[in-house]
XYZ file of C-alpha atoms in Angstrom:
429
model
C 51.068 79.000 72.680
C 53.900 77.928 74.952
C 51.896 74.860 75.891
C 51.491 73.915 72.219
C 55.194 74.413 71.601
C 56.013 72.120 74.500
C 53.650 69.464 73.168
C 55.234 69.638 69.734
C 58.755 69.402 71.082
C 57.954 66.556 73.462
C 56.223 64.615 70.722
C 58.922 65.088 68.144
C 61.869 64.804 70.504
C 60.901 61.464 71.986
C 63.215 59.012 70.324
C 66.876 59.444 71.378
C 69.868 61.738 71.015
C 69.532 64.718 68.732
C 71.831 66.488 66.373
C 73.439 69.605 65.261
C 73.303 71.919 62.307
C 75.540 74.842 61.595
C 74.656 78.035 59.819
C 77.649 78.388 57.532
C 79.102 75.987 54.993
C 82.384 75.850 56.895
C 80.601 74.768 60.073
C 80.942 77.862 62.299
C 84.088 76.422 63.826
C 82.712 72.869 63.913
C 84.322 71.993 60.590
C 87.429 72.901 58.652
C 87.307 75.356 55.744
C 87.872 73.213 52.667
C 90.043 74.009 49.633
C 88.327 75.997 46.901
C 89.411 73.454 44.267
C 87.434 70.595 45.783
C 84.678 68.920 43.764
C 82.039 66.843 45.512
C 79.961 64.114 43.906
C 76.509 63.598 45.428
C 74.274 60.678 44.452
C 70.668 61.153 45.530
C 67.267 59.598 45.201
C 64.804 61.954 43.438
C 64.672 65.301 45.244
C 61.260 66.343 43.962
C 60.261 67.997 40.719
C 59.835 71.488 39.291
C 59.162 74.064 41.974
C 58.955 71.322 44.603
C 62.626 70.385 44.744
C 63.455 69.844 48.407
C 67.119 70.448 49.156
C 69.039 70.679 45.875
C 68.015 74.322 45.181
C 70.312 75.414 48.020
C 73.442 73.690 46.733
C 74.390 76.697 44.523
C 74.473 78.825 47.700
C 77.001 76.415 49.173
C 79.067 76.483 45.982
C 79.069 80.277 45.934
C 80.068 80.556 49.593
C 82.861 77.990 49.451
C 84.065 77.762 45.862
C 83.449 74.013 46.038
C 81.824 72.469 42.965
C 79.019 70.015 43.658
C 77.923 67.434 41.108
C 74.403 66.542 42.286
C 72.908 63.558 40.450
C 69.426 62.142 41.023
C 68.818 58.453 40.388
C 65.682 56.343 40.797
C 65.815 54.695 44.222
C 66.145 51.074 43.051
C 68.850 51.994 40.543
C 70.631 54.127 43.129
C 70.866 51.194 45.512
C 72.334 49.009 42.772
C 74.867 51.679 41.826
C 75.930 52.303 45.424
C 76.308 48.578 46.061
C 78.651 48.341 43.073
C 80.645 51.415 44.139
C 81.020 50.166 47.706
C 82.013 46.670 46.603
C 84.904 48.229 44.687
C 85.701 50.600 47.582
C 85.634 53.348 44.978
C 86.127 57.016 45.868
C 83.888 58.171 43.011
C 81.062 59.270 45.313
C 81.436 61.570 48.324
C 77.900 62.097 49.637
C 74.927 59.784 49.252
C 71.245 59.977 50.011
C 70.074 57.590 52.711
C 67.116 56.501 54.795
C 66.937 54.324 57.898
C 67.029 51.071 55.912
C 70.122 51.960 53.904
C 71.860 53.404 56.939
C 71.464 50.025 58.649
C 72.578 48.127 55.555
C 75.552 50.241 54.479
C 76.534 51.308 57.995
C 76.627 47.713 59.193
C 78.795 46.805 56.190
C 81.315 49.547 57.005
C 80.715 51.650 53.889
C 79.642 54.865 55.650
C 81.766 57.368 57.544
C 80.937 57.268 61.257
C 80.241 60.858 62.325
C 79.399 60.087 65.956
C 82.594 61.639 67.286
C 82.907 64.300 64.595
C 80.399 66.569 66.316
C 80.200 67.585 69.967
C 77.260 66.661 72.181
C 76.032 70.259 72.059
C 76.141 70.125 68.278
C 74.213 66.861 68.138
C 71.686 68.206 70.616
C 70.466 70.738 68.070
C 68.838 68.025 65.935
C 65.365 66.500 66.191
C 65.765 62.871 67.402
C 63.151 61.502 65.008
C 65.112 62.959 62.113
C 68.391 61.522 63.378
C 66.910 58.021 63.354
C 67.333 57.853 59.589
C 71.127 58.164 59.900
C 71.558 56.071 63.063
C 72.314 52.370 63.422
C 73.088 50.665 66.733
C 73.734 54.006 68.393
C 76.229 55.276 65.806
C 75.593 58.304 63.593
C 76.324 57.760 59.915
C 75.169 61.079 58.509
C 72.999 64.143 59.025
C 69.268 64.384 58.317
C 67.766 66.060 55.267
C 64.231 66.435 56.643
C 62.015 64.948 59.346
C 58.845 63.156 58.315
C 55.895 61.283 59.739
C 53.115 59.844 57.605
C 49.800 61.713 57.511
C 46.267 60.756 56.500
C 45.064 63.321 53.988
C 41.478 63.988 52.964
C 39.986 65.825 50.004
C 37.176 67.828 51.611
C 35.462 68.473 48.271
C 35.270 64.755 47.467
C 33.893 63.970 50.920
C 31.355 66.814 50.819
C 30.190 65.713 47.370
C 29.255 62.381 48.971
C 27.470 64.145 51.833
C 30.262 63.461 54.330
C 31.070 66.243 56.795
C 33.127 64.394 59.419
C 36.683 63.134 58.925
C 37.157 59.370 59.466
C 38.367 58.269 62.889
C 38.184 54.490 62.493
C 39.068 52.030 59.742
C 35.404 51.068 59.320
C 34.457 54.715 58.810
C 37.249 55.062 56.270
C 35.940 52.039 54.334
C 32.414 53.459 54.247
C 33.725 56.829 53.082
C 35.820 55.135 50.394
C 32.759 53.336 49.032
C 30.692 56.520 49.082
C 33.304 58.542 47.186
C 34.119 55.964 44.484
C 32.606 56.563 41.037
C 34.499 54.530 38.467
C 32.661 56.122 35.537
C 34.223 59.452 36.509
C 37.623 57.975 37.434
C 36.973 58.875 41.079
C 38.168 56.568 43.848
C 37.957 56.684 47.612
C 41.574 55.730 48.253
C 44.944 56.230 46.604
C 47.783 53.851 47.501
C 51.338 53.383 46.233
C 51.875 49.907 44.787
C 54.150 50.417 41.796
C 57.267 48.771 43.225
C 58.460 46.720 46.184
C 59.359 49.770 48.264
C 55.884 51.278 47.919
C 54.198 47.941 48.568
C 56.159 47.564 51.806
C 55.312 51.131 52.849
C 51.605 50.558 52.162
C 51.728 47.323 54.171
C 53.416 49.078 57.090
C 50.809 51.879 56.947
C 48.225 49.289 57.991
C 50.486 46.978 60.010
C 51.139 49.699 62.588
C 47.357 49.957 63.089
C 46.983 46.242 63.871
C 49.895 46.304 66.318
C 52.165 44.194 64.141
C 55.852 44.246 63.248
C 58.038 43.269 60.317
C 60.685 41.672 62.554
C 61.462 42.114 66.239
C 64.678 43.402 67.828
C 66.171 39.899 67.702
C 65.501 39.510 63.961
C 62.615 37.116 64.521
C 60.106 37.334 61.667
C 56.775 38.801 62.780
C 55.042 39.976 59.609
C 53.243 36.638 59.055
C 51.753 36.552 62.543
C 48.016 37.298 63.026
C 48.557 41.070 63.107
C 50.345 40.957 59.766
C 47.735 38.705 58.189
C 44.987 41.031 59.414
C 46.757 44.064 57.948
C 47.175 42.472 54.524
C 43.604 41.172 54.548
C 42.406 44.724 55.210
C 44.232 45.935 52.094
C 42.918 43.020 49.998
C 39.388 43.838 51.162
C 39.778 47.397 49.864
C 40.972 46.057 46.513
C 38.007 43.681 46.282
C 35.623 46.520 47.094
C 37.016 48.431 44.126
C 37.731 51.587 46.131
C 41.492 51.769 45.480
C 42.469 53.889 42.487
C 43.973 51.625 39.758
C 46.579 54.349 39.268
C 48.040 53.090 42.563
C 49.679 50.199 40.705
C 51.743 52.593 38.604
C 52.998 54.736 41.471
C 56.737 54.315 41.966
C 57.832 57.707 43.292
C 56.312 60.096 45.803
C 56.006 62.647 43.016
C 53.852 60.185 41.028
C 51.461 59.848 43.918
C 51.240 63.549 44.695
C 50.608 64.401 41.039
C 47.712 61.933 40.965
C 46.376 63.174 44.309
C 46.447 66.782 43.138
C 43.982 65.974 40.346
C 41.273 65.847 43.013
C 39.961 62.441 41.933
C 40.651 60.692 45.255
C 39.062 61.245 48.648
C 41.742 59.892 51.013
C 45.365 58.816 51.079
C 48.389 58.210 53.289
C 51.228 60.530 52.357
C 54.176 62.619 53.544
C 54.207 66.226 54.729
C 54.888 67.913 51.381
C 51.465 66.727 50.207
C 49.720 69.425 52.221
C 51.548 72.340 50.627
C 51.294 70.995 47.070
C 47.637 70.000 47.287
C 46.682 73.425 48.624
C 48.610 75.317 45.943
C 46.223 76.585 43.207
C 49.030 76.322 40.674
C 49.376 72.589 41.321
C 46.073 71.292 42.631
C 42.491 70.940 41.428
C 41.177 71.219 44.991
C 43.485 73.821 46.529
C 42.366 74.975 49.949
C 40.503 71.734 50.610
C 43.254 69.247 51.469
C 43.250 68.524 55.199
C 45.297 66.203 57.380
C 43.889 64.133 60.217
C 44.941 61.396 62.610
C 45.277 58.042 60.866
C 42.012 56.048 61.220
C 42.413 53.340 63.839
C 42.023 49.570 63.761
C 43.355 48.448 67.154
C 45.137 51.771 67.498
C 46.062 54.716 65.369
C 49.690 54.975 64.300
C 51.986 56.093 61.513
C 55.255 55.215 59.874
C 58.154 57.633 59.739
C 60.100 58.523 56.625
C 62.915 60.920 57.375
C 65.747 61.141 54.844
C 69.396 62.046 55.261
C 72.844 62.335 53.739
C 75.832 60.115 54.514
C 79.496 60.331 53.568
C 81.151 57.432 51.787
C 83.871 55.740 53.813
C 85.992 55.807 50.663
C 85.586 59.523 49.859
C 88.782 61.532 49.448
C 86.914 64.747 50.337
C 85.422 63.969 53.733
C 85.915 67.422 55.276
C 84.230 69.141 52.344
C 81.500 66.515 52.355
C 80.823 67.154 56.037
C 80.684 70.892 55.375
C 78.081 70.296 52.673
C 75.750 68.112 54.707
C 76.043 70.486 57.688
C 75.018 73.306 55.389
C 72.013 71.412 54.028
C 70.799 70.677 57.559
C 71.478 74.193 58.858
C 68.843 76.510 60.327
C 68.808 78.836 57.333
C 68.455 76.149 54.681
C 65.964 74.136 56.721
C 63.718 77.145 57.287
C 63.665 77.946 53.578
C 62.892 74.302 52.816
C 60.021 74.174 55.323
C 58.365 77.366 54.106
C 58.677 76.331 50.470
C 57.860 72.614 50.546
C 56.140 71.839 53.859
C 58.574 69.119 54.963
C 59.324 69.119 58.699
C 62.715 70.581 59.686
C 65.513 68.644 61.362
C 66.479 71.494 63.707
C 64.867 71.785 67.142
C 64.891 75.579 67.189
C 62.650 75.801 64.129
C 59.839 74.172 66.086
C 59.819 77.388 68.125
C 59.994 79.685 65.100
C 56.692 81.572 64.851
C 56.884 81.971 61.082
C 57.425 78.242 60.660
C 54.626 77.307 63.080
C 52.207 79.678 61.372
C 52.998 78.265 57.948
C 51.098 74.996 58.355
C 48.747 73.058 60.671
C 50.984 70.048 60.124
C 53.061 70.884 63.178
C 50.061 70.396 65.451
C 49.159 67.206 63.555
C 52.684 65.827 64.020
C 52.524 66.557 67.736
C 49.242 64.645 68.034
C 50.106 61.683 65.785
C 53.521 61.217 67.400
C 51.810 60.321 70.690
C 50.800 57.009 69.124
C 52.857 54.079 67.789
C 55.268 54.780 64.950
C 57.323 52.352 62.904
C 59.619 51.994 59.901
C 61.430 48.745 59.342
C 65.227 48.921 59.143
C 67.932 46.247 59.180
C 71.098 45.412 57.239
C 68.933 43.157 55.066
C 66.212 45.773 54.431
C 66.494 45.790 50.648
C 66.561 41.995 50.374
C 63.517 41.683 52.635
C 61.713 44.389 50.696
C 62.406 42.695 47.367
C 61.242 39.356 48.770
C 58.141 40.500 50.633
C 57.002 43.022 48.004
C 56.183 40.484 45.250
C 54.299 38.311 47.740
C 52.237 41.298 48.899
C 51.359 41.987 45.270
C 50.271 38.375 44.712
C 47.883 38.702 47.653
C 46.547 42.026 46.388
C 45.994 40.457 42.955
C 44.063 37.574 44.518
C 46.589 34.969 43.416
C 47.386 33.967 47.008
C 45.651 34.375 50.335
C 47.174 36.904 52.706
C 48.343 34.111 55.010
C 49.903 32.087 52.185
C 51.699 35.100 50.728
C 53.146 36.143 54.081
C 54.164 32.600 55.028
C 55.875 32.116 51.671
C 57.730 35.403 52.114
C 58.691 34.486 55.690
C 60.302 31.222 54.557
C 62.493 33.098 52.084
C 63.302 35.949 54.473
C 64.369 33.454 57.145
C 67.160 32.297 54.838
C 68.157 35.906 54.134
C 68.383 36.802 57.828
C 70.455 33.704 58.578
C 73.198 35.069 56.334
C 73.555 38.097 58.620
C 73.996 36.155 61.862
């Protein structure tokens, strides 16, 4: 058991500095007790739905312990970005805490809109966090928030769908995956081998990166040179187009905008395989939510040149213009604390942001995902992030869709996107 724990920790703690969580809203001495009259405004991307809310269910505990009122508002991701851009342009104090991911941290941190927390916590405090989780709130070595959960993409299989097609072995290679997808597709019964997310630019870019990491490609390199239209990128997009032409991708994929949309479709049991985040395992194996509970398994992502996965940790940042920064810091410390994180893990299946929970026997026993994460993390991981993330996403996404629809070749679509993105990047130099 100790050997497994070491493997998990080494795999998950392989990226850089780590962070700290505190077990009380006031920070256990790391923060200042805030006035009871304070009201905090939090703007967040969707936090889940129904019984699968991720972090917001614990906000009332913070309010009760501190007397601080928290106005927690969920906004669709694209609309949230637009609203935050407007708020930051006006240097408005109307928002205190905001949801973030690695792309927005780079964008808003680079622009000076986020409070730099690097020196607000001690090294010992930072060292309590999982490095992979901290990546989502880090840009150029500076910490602009605290993580909400840690995440690495998994390849999920519906055992019942595979068994129905006479398949008893999980796919290890891309070619095997394609054969399985063909064998499990029955359009007359609305059954498809693969479920993707292609309902907006963000999901299109994620789906592209799911395959790009397998071909050894990149979106851009560390010097902002465009790489996505190089042979590895063309190969990745051609692989996706091939799946579309084979008719093995669920048409519902084109309507998927949110993670909840995808998980709801997956839980119907009509698809055999999909890429998804950690919460999928818990939801798909819950009889109250899933048509194939007990038969959703996770496996290493099928390889092309290599196996690999993208990461998707989320976090919370504090607005540079907030008038309630101490209270805001208390809140995000609370949400990333041991107690809250353990409850979140056991309830939703997301990976925790606290190192110590990867040694917690109850947490380890709750899901095989911890062993999966240890194994998958040995291989390449990626998630594009830059100050121009949103602009690149909104430029590349439509071109990816044109290729998927057969209106452009993969090479033409990527070259056309690259020409536009080159102009975007030049504005940041």
